């Protein structure tokens, strides 16, 4: 017996290691300029696959509600882009706490480290209400509202079963925007009040907030008019 097979195995591992090194791409170091465009290493199909996995595991996440509305074309625009959708679930800047889920760990967490150059990392819907808060509000409001919207059916205190909680809370707050349940949604809607097209975040989730946004616009106009007046006086 010769040691040739052993040598072959060794060579194989060295070549494999070198190959891996050559392939040491954006998953190892996403801070390289070459990582900006992710289409060659994490394309829309791959992101969608991770989203499917995430939303199969926890269908009641805020990001899954948004994805469902994008799929049905109720919602359109930048927040329907795959990178934005997976950011809704995996990004932690909004207070969402799902980054330990497999569908985040597989790719998103590796690519979206501090200093990343990957375009699309950290692009959630601004001010997105984290799943835990959102489902708590829905659950609590479901306890007192009558008649209950269909989204209350099976909605548990821990969030499980609260399908499309953003849609459900939006329906409830449209009927009666009680502060204790609708506070976060009102703030969220104020952030999106400028884009009022019917398929925008505001158009889809914020029907109830129209008056609030009008008073916001009025305030801005008054402040502007006030400072204009002041500037005239100082001349
Ligand atoms: C996405 O990447 C996979 C491989 O990771 C490839 O099989 C697939 O064709 C790509 N899809 C698109 C739309 O480019």
mmCIF file of N, CA and C and ligand atoms in Angstrom, residues 39-46, ligand 1:
data_model
loop_
_atom_site.group_PDB
_atom_site.id
_atom_site.type_symbol
_atom_site.label_atom_id
_atom_site.label_comp_id
_atom_site.label_asym_id
_atom_site.label_seq_id
_atom_site.Cartn_x
_atom_site.Cartn_y
_atom_site.Cartn_z
ATOM 1 N N UNK A 39 -26.561 40.895 -5.774
ATOM 2 C CA UNK A 39 -27.315 40.018 -6.683
ATOM 3 C C UNK A 39 -26.559 38.739 -7.055
ATOM 4 N N UNK A 40 -25.237 38.759 -6.937
ATOM 5 C CA UNK A 40 -24.495 37.552 -7.313
ATOM 6 C C UNK A 40 -24.299 36.585 -6.144
ATOM 7 N N UNK A 41 -24.530 37.037 -4.907
ATOM 8 C CA UNK A 41 -24.345 36.117 -3.773
ATOM 9 C C UNK A 41 -25.563 35.995 -2.859
ATOM 10 N N UNK A 42 -26.509 36.891 -2.971
ATOM 11 C CA UNK A 42 -27.743 36.772 -2.168
ATOM 12 C C UNK A 42 -28.821 37.501 -2.960
ATOM 13 N N UNK A 43 -29.358 36.803 -3.932
ATOM 14 C CA UNK A 43 -30.303 37.466 -4.832
ATOM 15 C C UNK A 43 -31.734 37.431 -4.272
ATOM 16 N N UNK A 44 -32.625 38.052 -4.989
ATOM 17 C CA UNK A 44 -34.007 38.183 -4.511
ATOM 18 C C UNK A 44 -34.651 36.826 -4.229
ATOM 19 N N UNK A 45 -34.324 35.848 -5.074
ATOM 20 C CA UNK A 45 -34.880 34.504 -4.873
ATOM 21 C C UNK A 45 -34.412 33.947 -3.527
ATOM 22 N N UNK A 46 -33.128 34.119 -3.245
ATOM 23 C CA UNK A 46 -32.577 33.602 -1.988
ATOM 24 C C UNK A 46 -33.162 34.343 -0.788
HETATM 25 C C1 LIG B 1 -30.362 33.282 -7.611
HETATM 26 O O1 LIG B 1 -29.242 32.544 -7.173
HETATM 27 C C2 LIG B 1 -29.376 31.142 -7.332
HETATM 28 C C3 LIG B 1 -28.117 30.493 -6.789
HETATM 29 O O2 LIG B 1 -27.810 30.958 -5.521
HETATM 30 C C4 LIG B 1 -29.605 30.776 -8.767
HETATM 31 O O3 LIG B 1 -29.812 29.396 -8.890
HETATM 32 C C5 LIG B 1 -30.823 31.529 -9.300
HETATM 33 O O4 LIG B 1 -30.950 31.300 -10.681
HETATM 34 C C6 LIG B 1 -30.676 33.017 -9.044
HETATM 35 N N1 LIG B 1 -31.914 33.649 -9.412
HETATM 36 C C7 LIG B 1 -31.981 34.788 -10.078
HETATM 37 C C8 LIG B 1 -33.331 35.306 -10.354
HETATM 38 O O5 LIG B 1 -30.983 35.375 -10.470
#
